[in-house]
Coordinates of C-alpha atoms in Angstrom, one line a residue:
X1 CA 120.6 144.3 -66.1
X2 CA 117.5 145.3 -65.0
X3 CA 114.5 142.9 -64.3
X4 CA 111.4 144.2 -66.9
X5 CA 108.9 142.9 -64.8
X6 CA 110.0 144.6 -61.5
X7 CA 110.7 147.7 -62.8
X8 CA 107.3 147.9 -64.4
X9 CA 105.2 147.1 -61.1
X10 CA 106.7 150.7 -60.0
X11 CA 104.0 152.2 -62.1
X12 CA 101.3 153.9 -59.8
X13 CA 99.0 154.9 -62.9
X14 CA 98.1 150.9 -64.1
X15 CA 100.3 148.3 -62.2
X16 CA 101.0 146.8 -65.3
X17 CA 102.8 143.5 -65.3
X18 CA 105.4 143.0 -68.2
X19 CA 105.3 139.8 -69.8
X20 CA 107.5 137.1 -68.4
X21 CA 109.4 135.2 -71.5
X22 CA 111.9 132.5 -71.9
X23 CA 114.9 132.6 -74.2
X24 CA 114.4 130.4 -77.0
X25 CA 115.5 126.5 -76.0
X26 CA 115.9 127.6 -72.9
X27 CA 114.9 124.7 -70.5
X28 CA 113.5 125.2 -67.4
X29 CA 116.4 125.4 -64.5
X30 CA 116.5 122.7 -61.6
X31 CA 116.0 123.3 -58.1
X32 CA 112.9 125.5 -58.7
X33 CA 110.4 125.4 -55.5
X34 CA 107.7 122.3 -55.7
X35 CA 104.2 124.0 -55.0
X36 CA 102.1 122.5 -52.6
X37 CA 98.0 121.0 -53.0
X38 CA 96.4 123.9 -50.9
X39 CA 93.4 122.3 -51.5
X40 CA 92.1 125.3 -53.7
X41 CA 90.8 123.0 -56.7
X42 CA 89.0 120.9 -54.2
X43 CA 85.7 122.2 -55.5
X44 CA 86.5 121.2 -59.0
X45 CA 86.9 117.4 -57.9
X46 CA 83.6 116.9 -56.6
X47 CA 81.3 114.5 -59.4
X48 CA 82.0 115.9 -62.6
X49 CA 80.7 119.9 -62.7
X50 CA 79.9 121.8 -65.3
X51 CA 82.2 124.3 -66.6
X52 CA 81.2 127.7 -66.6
X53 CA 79.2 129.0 -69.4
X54 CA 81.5 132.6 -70.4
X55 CA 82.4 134.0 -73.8
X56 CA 86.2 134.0 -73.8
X57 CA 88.0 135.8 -76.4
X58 CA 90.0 133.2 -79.0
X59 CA 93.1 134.1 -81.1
X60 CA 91.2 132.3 -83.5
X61 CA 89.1 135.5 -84.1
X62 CA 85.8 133.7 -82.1
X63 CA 84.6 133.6 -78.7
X64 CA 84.5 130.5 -77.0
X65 CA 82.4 129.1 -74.7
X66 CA 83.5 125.7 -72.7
X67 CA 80.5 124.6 -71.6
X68 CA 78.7 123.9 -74.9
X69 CA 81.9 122.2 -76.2
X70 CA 80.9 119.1 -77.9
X71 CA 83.5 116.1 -77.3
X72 CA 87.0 116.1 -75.3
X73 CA 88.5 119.6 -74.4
X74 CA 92.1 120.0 -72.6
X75 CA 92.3 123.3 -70.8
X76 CA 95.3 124.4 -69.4
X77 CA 95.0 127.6 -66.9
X78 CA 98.8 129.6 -66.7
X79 CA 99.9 132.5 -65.2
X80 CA 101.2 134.5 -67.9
X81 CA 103.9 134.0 -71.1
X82 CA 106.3 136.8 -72.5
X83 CA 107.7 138.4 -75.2
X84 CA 110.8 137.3 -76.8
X85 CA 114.2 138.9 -75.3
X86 CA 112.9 139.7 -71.7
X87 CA 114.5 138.3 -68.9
X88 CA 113.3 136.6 -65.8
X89 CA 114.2 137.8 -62.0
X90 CA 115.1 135.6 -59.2
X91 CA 112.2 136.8 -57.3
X92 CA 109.8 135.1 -59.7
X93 CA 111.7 131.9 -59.9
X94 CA 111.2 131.8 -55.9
X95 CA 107.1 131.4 -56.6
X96 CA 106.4 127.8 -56.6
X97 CA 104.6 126.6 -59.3
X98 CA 105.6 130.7 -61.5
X99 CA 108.0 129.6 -63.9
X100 CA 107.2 127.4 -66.9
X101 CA 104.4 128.8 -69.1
X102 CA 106.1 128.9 -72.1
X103 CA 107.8 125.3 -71.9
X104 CA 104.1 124.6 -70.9
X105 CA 102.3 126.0 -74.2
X106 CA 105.1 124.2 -76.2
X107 CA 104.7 120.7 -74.3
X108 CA 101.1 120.6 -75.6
X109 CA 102.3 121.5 -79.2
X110 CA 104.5 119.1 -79.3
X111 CA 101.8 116.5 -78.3
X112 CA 98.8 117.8 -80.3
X113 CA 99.2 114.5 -82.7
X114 CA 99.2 112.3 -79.9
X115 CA 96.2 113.8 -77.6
X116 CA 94.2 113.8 -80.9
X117 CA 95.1 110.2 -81.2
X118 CA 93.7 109.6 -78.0
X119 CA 90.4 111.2 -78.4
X120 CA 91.1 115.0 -77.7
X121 CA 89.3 117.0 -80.1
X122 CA 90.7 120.4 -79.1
X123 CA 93.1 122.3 -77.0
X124 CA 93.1 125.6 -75.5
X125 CA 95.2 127.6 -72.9
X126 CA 93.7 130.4 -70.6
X127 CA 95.2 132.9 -68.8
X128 CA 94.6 136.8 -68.5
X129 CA 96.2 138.4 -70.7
X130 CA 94.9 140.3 -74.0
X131 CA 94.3 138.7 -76.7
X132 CA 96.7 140.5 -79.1
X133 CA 99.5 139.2 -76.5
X134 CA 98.7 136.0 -76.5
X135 CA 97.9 136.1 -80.6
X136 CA 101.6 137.4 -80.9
X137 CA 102.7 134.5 -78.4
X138 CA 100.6 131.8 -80.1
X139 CA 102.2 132.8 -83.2
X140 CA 106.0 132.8 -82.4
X141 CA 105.8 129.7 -80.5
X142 CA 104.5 128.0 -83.3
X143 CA 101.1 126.6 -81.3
X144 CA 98.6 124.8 -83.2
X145 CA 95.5 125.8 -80.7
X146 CA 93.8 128.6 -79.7
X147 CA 94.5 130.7 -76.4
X148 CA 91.6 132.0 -74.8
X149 CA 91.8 135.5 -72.6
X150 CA 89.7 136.1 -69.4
X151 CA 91.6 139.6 -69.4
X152 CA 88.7 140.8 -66.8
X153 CA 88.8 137.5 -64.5
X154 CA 84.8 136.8 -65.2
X155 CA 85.9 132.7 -65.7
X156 CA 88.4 132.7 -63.2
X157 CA 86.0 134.1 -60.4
X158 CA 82.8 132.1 -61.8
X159 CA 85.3 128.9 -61.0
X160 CA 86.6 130.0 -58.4
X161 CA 90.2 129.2 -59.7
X162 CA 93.5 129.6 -57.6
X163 CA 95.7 132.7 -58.0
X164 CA 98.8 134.2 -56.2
X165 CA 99.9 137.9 -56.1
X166 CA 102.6 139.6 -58.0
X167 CA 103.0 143.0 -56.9
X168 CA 99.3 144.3 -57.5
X169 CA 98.4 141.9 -60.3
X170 CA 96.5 139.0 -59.4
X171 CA 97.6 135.8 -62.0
X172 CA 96.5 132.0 -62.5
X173 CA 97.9 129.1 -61.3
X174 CA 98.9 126.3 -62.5
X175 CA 95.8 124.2 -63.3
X176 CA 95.0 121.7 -66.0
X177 CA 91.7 120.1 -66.7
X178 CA 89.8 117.6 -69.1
X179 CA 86.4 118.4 -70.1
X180 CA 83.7 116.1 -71.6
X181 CA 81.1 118.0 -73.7
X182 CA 81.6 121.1 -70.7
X183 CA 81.7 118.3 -67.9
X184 CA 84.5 118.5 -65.7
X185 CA 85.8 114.9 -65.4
X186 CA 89.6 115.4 -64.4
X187 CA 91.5 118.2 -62.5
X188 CA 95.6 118.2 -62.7
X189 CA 96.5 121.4 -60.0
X190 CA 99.7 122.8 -59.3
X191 CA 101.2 121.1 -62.6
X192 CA 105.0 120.4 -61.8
X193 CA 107.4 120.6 -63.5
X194 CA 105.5 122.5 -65.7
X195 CA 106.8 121.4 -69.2
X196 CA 105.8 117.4 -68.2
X197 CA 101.8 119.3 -68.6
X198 CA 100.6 117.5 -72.1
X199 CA 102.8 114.0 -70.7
X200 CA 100.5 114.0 -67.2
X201 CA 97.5 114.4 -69.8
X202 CA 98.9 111.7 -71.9
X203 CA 99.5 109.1 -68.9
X204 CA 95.8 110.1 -67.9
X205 CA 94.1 109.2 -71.1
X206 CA 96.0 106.1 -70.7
X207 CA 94.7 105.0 -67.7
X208 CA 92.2 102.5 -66.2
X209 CA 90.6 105.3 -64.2
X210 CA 89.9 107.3 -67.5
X211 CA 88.5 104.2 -69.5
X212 CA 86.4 103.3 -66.9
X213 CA 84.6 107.4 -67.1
X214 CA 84.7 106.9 -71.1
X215 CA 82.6 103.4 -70.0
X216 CA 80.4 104.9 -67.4
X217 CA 79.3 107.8 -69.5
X218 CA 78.6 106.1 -72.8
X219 CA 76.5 103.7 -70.6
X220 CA 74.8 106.6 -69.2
X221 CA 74.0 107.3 -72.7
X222 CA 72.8 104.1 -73.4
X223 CA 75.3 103.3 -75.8
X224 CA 77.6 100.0 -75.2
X225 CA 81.2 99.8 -76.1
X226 CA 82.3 97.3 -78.5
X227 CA 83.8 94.0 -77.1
X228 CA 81.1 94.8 -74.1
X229 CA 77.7 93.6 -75.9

């Protein structure tokens, strides 16, 4: 059988990348190369930055803009996910940090109840493809949140996110982050394996570290916690 996505980055006239899909319950295989911190979300980590202010386009039929999100915002940056009844080659399995968007996407489904519990008022997961592709994705996997497309790379270039080559297609990385009305407080890069994504933003919320931001901000505000009067 021949590999969809390989054959399709022959094309000369639009060096269109195929989408990349997982069989249905498929998990993700072992042995699949850790990727490494190059450093390339450094920037991100520095205070807590704004997000950039772009109109992304939503699957909910709206355009999005981050930065004026009022409230706690997971975003979750992925390379791409497929249609149903491709295959995947060897060759993209050798990328570290490639495989998993799909066991990704359905990691933070299966968590929405929980992150809400915790204070997350919304979820949305970025990458580059179209929005009728990722409408048609959002819709057989079941997700419960919005995917937002940067199909011409304006967000990704604005932050200054990580990608990697495929052929001639430039694609995300793997990068996860927690926004506080459009402030950057907390960058998860190179999320491995991928399909542990919503569980790292679980164990984050849980932590001292983010309690103490929560603290620290509302104090900025002026406002104290209760128990802290």
């Amino acid at each position: 059988m021949t590999c969809p996505v390989c054959d399709d980055l022959t094309s000369t006239l639009n060096s269109r990348l195929t989408d990349i899909a997982y069989p249905e319950g498929e998990k993700l295989p072992p042995n699949l190369p850790n990727p490494r911190d190059d450093g390339a979300c450094d920037h991100l980590k520095i205070g807590e930055p704004k997000v950039s202010s772009i109109a992304l386009t939503s699957t909910s039929e709206e355009t999005v803009d981050l930065s004026s999100l009022p409230g706690v915002t997971v975003l979750f940056c992925y390379a791409r996910m497929g249609a149903l009844g491709e295959h995947i080659c060897k060759a993209w399995d050798a990328i570290p940090g490639a495989r998993g968007c799909t066991p990704q996407a359905c990691s933070f489904r299966d968590a929405v109840a929980d992150l809400q519990g915790k204070g997350v008022n919304r979820i949305f997961g970025l990458s580059t493809q179209s929005t009728e592709q990722q409408r048609a994705l959002r819709e057989r996997l079941g997700l419960p949140y919005a995917l937002l497309s940067d199909k011409g790379s304006a967000f990704i270039e604005r932050m200054r996110l990580p990608v990697f080559t495929w052929g001639k297609v430039k694609l995300l990385k793997r990068v996860m982050m927690l926004l506080v009305d459009g402030d950057i407080v907390w960058v998860h890069y190179l999320v491995f394996p991928a399909d542990e994504s919503a569980n790292a933003v679980v164990a984050y919320l849980e932590s001292e570290e983010w309690q103490q931001l929560v603290a620290s901000r509302l104090e900025r505000q002026g406002i104290r916690r209760c128990g802290n009067e």
